[in-house]
XYZ file of N, CA and C in Angstrom:
297
model
N 66.071 -40.903 50.611
C 65.522 -42.087 49.773
C 66.275 -42.559 48.641
N 66.757 -43.671 48.551
C 67.601 -44.060 47.362
C 66.786 -45.500 46.801
N 66.689 -45.374 45.547
C 66.419 -46.848 44.861
C 67.435 -47.073 44.025
N 67.577 -48.465 44.218
C 68.815 -48.917 43.080
C 68.172 -50.179 42.636
N 68.773 -50.478 41.410
C 68.030 -51.791 40.805
C 69.276 -52.213 39.467
N 69.164 -53.428 39.107
C 69.999 -53.832 37.951
C 69.145 -54.936 37.228
N 69.327 -54.855 35.976
C 68.786 -55.900 35.347
C 69.638 -56.549 34.297
N 69.593 -57.917 34.299
C 70.844 -58.528 33.634
C 70.337 -59.500 32.662
N 70.629 -59.430 31.245
C 70.155 -60.418 30.391
C 71.514 -61.295 29.750
N 71.334 -62.551 29.776
C 72.523 -63.395 29.382
C 72.050 -64.313 28.089
N 72.845 -64.512 27.330
C 72.456 -65.364 26.338
C 73.691 -66.262 25.620
N 73.593 -67.576 25.506
C 74.670 -68.361 24.833
C 74.289 -68.255 23.333
N 75.287 -67.742 22.673
C 74.988 -67.436 21.133
C 75.816 -68.582 20.597
N 76.726 -69.159 21.184
C 77.353 -70.122 20.514
C 77.954 -71.228 21.601
N 78.687 -72.354 21.324
C 79.299 -72.985 22.273
C 80.500 -72.260 22.884
N 80.469 -72.167 24.475
C 81.281 -71.400 25.245
C 81.286 -69.815 24.844
N 80.401 -69.430 24.447
C 80.119 -67.935 23.885
C 79.022 -67.312 24.546
N 79.118 -66.444 25.385
C 77.954 -65.790 26.004
C 78.000 -64.286 25.875
N 76.652 -63.780 25.491
C 76.497 -62.281 25.343
C 75.740 -61.898 26.584
N 76.213 -60.786 27.374
C 75.260 -60.277 28.436
C 75.299 -58.901 28.299
N 74.191 -58.341 28.767
C 73.972 -56.901 28.948
C 73.355 -56.572 30.341
N 73.922 -55.486 30.971
C 73.292 -55.221 32.365
C 72.988 -53.803 32.402
N 71.860 -53.405 32.904
C 71.402 -52.092 32.945
C 71.380 -51.863 34.528
N 72.091 -50.655 34.949
C 72.261 -50.570 36.535
C 71.473 -48.859 36.618
N 70.777 -48.795 37.621
C 70.397 -47.590 38.024
C 70.278 -47.243 39.408
N 70.360 -45.925 39.874
C 70.343 -45.585 41.008
C 69.696 -44.040 41.128
N 68.498 -43.971 41.875
C 67.887 -42.468 42.179
C 67.817 -42.186 43.579
N 68.154 -40.967 43.946
C 68.278 -40.516 45.262
C 67.294 -39.423 45.144
N 66.526 -39.060 46.112
C 65.833 -37.963 46.709
C 65.964 -37.474 48.079
N 65.741 -36.293 48.209
C 65.869 -35.774 49.540
C 66.983 -36.221 50.213
N 68.147 -36.162 49.755
C 69.417 -36.353 50.508
C 69.968 -35.370 51.236
N 70.798 -35.840 52.310
C 70.918 -34.615 53.214
C 72.023 -33.716 52.634
N 72.237 -32.287 52.845
C 72.914 -31.352 52.546
C 73.430 -30.520 53.487
N 74.657 -30.043 53.905
C 74.695 -29.236 54.971
C 75.340 -27.677 54.468
N 74.597 -26.813 55.030
C 74.826 -25.365 54.624
C 75.275 -24.642 55.744
N 76.343 -23.699 55.551
C 76.856 -22.982 56.689
C 76.014 -21.624 56.321
N 74.972 -21.213 57.364
C 74.259 -20.167 57.192
C 74.586 -18.880 57.825
N 75.899 -19.020 58.343
C 76.610 -17.834 59.173
C 77.537 -17.266 58.108
N 77.492 -17.116 56.735
C 78.494 -16.638 55.612
C 77.839 -15.172 55.349
N 78.708 -14.350 54.986
C 78.454 -13.018 54.369
C 78.199 -13.348 52.867
N 77.368 -12.573 52.093
C 77.012 -12.904 50.791
C 78.821 -12.612 50.241
N 78.609 -13.276 48.913
C 79.882 -13.102 48.123
C 80.160 -11.839 47.952
N 81.300 -11.467 47.838
C 81.917 -9.983 47.080
C 82.374 -10.240 45.858
N 82.884 -11.383 45.329
C 83.685 -11.449 44.214
C 83.245 -12.731 43.318
N 83.075 -12.645 42.119
C 82.887 -13.681 41.187
C 84.261 -14.171 40.711
N 84.492 -15.406 40.430
C 85.734 -16.147 39.886
C 85.179 -16.979 38.655
N 86.068 -16.976 37.651
C 85.752 -17.779 36.473
C 86.783 -18.727 36.259
N 86.280 -19.839 35.706
C 87.339 -20.840 35.108
C 86.847 -21.300 34.058
N 88.171 -21.566 33.172
C 87.610 -22.232 31.709
C 87.859 -23.549 31.664
N 86.880 -24.286 31.193
C 86.987 -25.785 30.998
C 87.271 -25.824 29.443
N 88.451 -26.501 29.232
C 89.144 -26.501 27.878
C 88.660 -27.627 27.080
N 88.258 -28.963 27.738
C 88.052 -30.299 27.102
C 87.299 -30.975 27.901
N 86.793 -32.086 27.288
C 85.683 -33.095 28.145
C 84.492 -32.899 27.514
N 83.471 -33.453 28.253
C 82.136 -33.632 27.839
C 81.328 -32.383 27.919
N 81.919 -31.196 28.714
C 81.368 -29.968 29.105
C 81.951 -28.786 28.402
N 83.301 -28.980 27.805
C 84.196 -28.246 27.234
C 83.827 -27.860 25.774
N 84.227 -26.779 25.194
C 85.035 -25.580 25.982
C 83.728 -24.652 26.442
N 83.903 -24.176 27.541
C 83.111 -22.913 28.216
C 83.578 -22.518 29.490
N 83.111 -21.515 30.000
C 83.611 -20.690 31.133
C 82.379 -20.872 32.328
N 82.929 -21.211 33.282
C 81.961 -21.267 34.511
C 82.412 -20.169 35.620
N 81.320 -19.197 36.013
C 81.499 -18.416 36.884
C 80.805 -18.825 38.132
N 81.602 -18.461 39.217
C 80.919 -18.856 40.624
C 81.246 -17.870 41.593
N 80.384 -17.911 42.735
C 80.583 -16.807 43.714
C 81.882 -17.407 44.564
N 82.671 -16.355 45.074
C 83.836 -16.523 45.753
C 83.696 -15.758 47.227
N 84.023 -16.651 48.147
C 83.947 -16.062 49.516
C 85.196 -15.685 50.110
N 85.478 -14.534 50.194
C 86.836 -14.113 50.804
C 86.684 -14.041 52.312
N 87.551 -13.913 53.136
C 87.499 -14.155 54.416
C 86.982 -12.959 55.144
N 85.541 -12.622 54.776
C 84.967 -11.600 55.308
C 84.249 -12.106 56.796
N 83.972 -10.729 57.573
C 83.330 -11.154 58.746
C 82.192 -11.788 58.734
N 81.663 -12.559 59.609
C 80.515 -13.433 59.489
C 79.310 -12.371 60.095
N 78.124 -12.579 59.568
C 76.715 -11.854 60.064
C 76.800 -11.849 61.481
N 76.927 -12.998 62.091
C 77.087 -13.362 63.725
C 78.291 -13.592 64.203
N 79.142 -12.546 64.538
C 80.353 -12.781 64.963
C 80.733 -13.480 66.035
N 79.476 -13.651 66.966
C 79.649 -14.796 68.128
C 79.902 -15.935 67.791
N 79.551 -16.665 66.577
C 79.755 -17.884 66.259
C 80.570 -18.098 64.879
N 81.276 -19.273 64.925
C 82.085 -19.601 63.505
C 80.782 -20.170 62.462
N 80.923 -21.331 61.953
C 79.922 -21.991 61.233
C 78.750 -22.328 62.120
N 77.582 -22.010 61.383
C 76.336 -22.506 61.708
C 75.687 -23.362 60.760
N 75.827 -24.676 60.928
C 75.432 -25.702 59.965
C 73.956 -25.948 60.136
N 73.271 -25.816 58.831
C 71.952 -26.162 58.662
C 71.833 -27.446 57.668
N 70.960 -28.441 58.240
C 70.888 -29.641 57.628
C 69.399 -29.484 56.612
N 69.724 -29.701 55.313
C 68.775 -29.495 54.510
C 68.570 -31.082 53.828
N 67.469 -31.189 53.382
C 67.107 -32.550 52.498
C 66.741 -31.978 51.104
N 67.675 -31.567 50.253
C 67.372 -30.883 48.966
C 68.065 -31.358 48.008
N 68.843 -32.581 48.047
C 69.579 -33.260 46.980
C 68.950 -34.235 46.185
N 69.158 -34.345 44.941
C 68.625 -35.378 44.093
C 69.825 -35.978 43.352
N 69.725 -37.108 43.071
C 70.744 -37.685 42.252
C 70.163 -38.782 41.159
N 70.906 -39.013 40.340
C 70.409 -40.045 38.968
C 71.796 -40.590 38.458
N 71.674 -41.980 38.329
C 72.795 -42.764 37.834
C 72.184 -43.872 36.871
N 72.608 -43.877 35.645
C 72.301 -44.963 34.520
C 73.584 -45.435 34.093
N 73.486 -46.732 33.782
C 74.624 -47.280 33.386
C 74.085 -48.715 32.499
N 74.861 -48.949 31.466
C 74.579 -49.946 30.361
C 76.032 -50.734 30.280
N 76.094 -51.946 30.456
C 77.381 -52.602 30.741
C 77.061 -53.854 29.407
N 77.687 -53.849 28.399
C 77.680 -55.138 27.416
C 78.866 -55.879 27.574
N 78.746 -57.214 27.491
C 79.863 -58.066 27.571
C 79.806 -59.146 26.648
N 81.015 -59.800 26.196
C 80.988 -60.903 25.059
C 82.072 -61.777 25.768
N 81.664 -62.897 26.367
C 82.655 -63.977 26.897
C 82.772 -64.977 25.923
N 84.030 -65.364 25.611
C 84.321 -66.455 24.752
C 85.367 -67.424 25.374
N 85.165 -68.833 25.327
C 85.917 -69.448 26.234
C 86.350 -70.666 25.633
């Protein structure tokens, strides 16, 4: 399920001059996710260092899957479809147009 919308407000503030603001949003719930259920548990953790940006500086640690044997060796990937992803997007755009 995805819900999207936008709201736009425009106003002429002088001759040939317009100010506008737009609010955009999108919300997703129960989006599909595909998971390989025939994986052995991770044996190693790896870390990366985020140096800059909105989430830096920090270190992220995540499981790392080596080429270990699968729990059910008769099959390769066994994909399970789950509906467990949610998303949220918000944006505000402002504009001044003079002509």
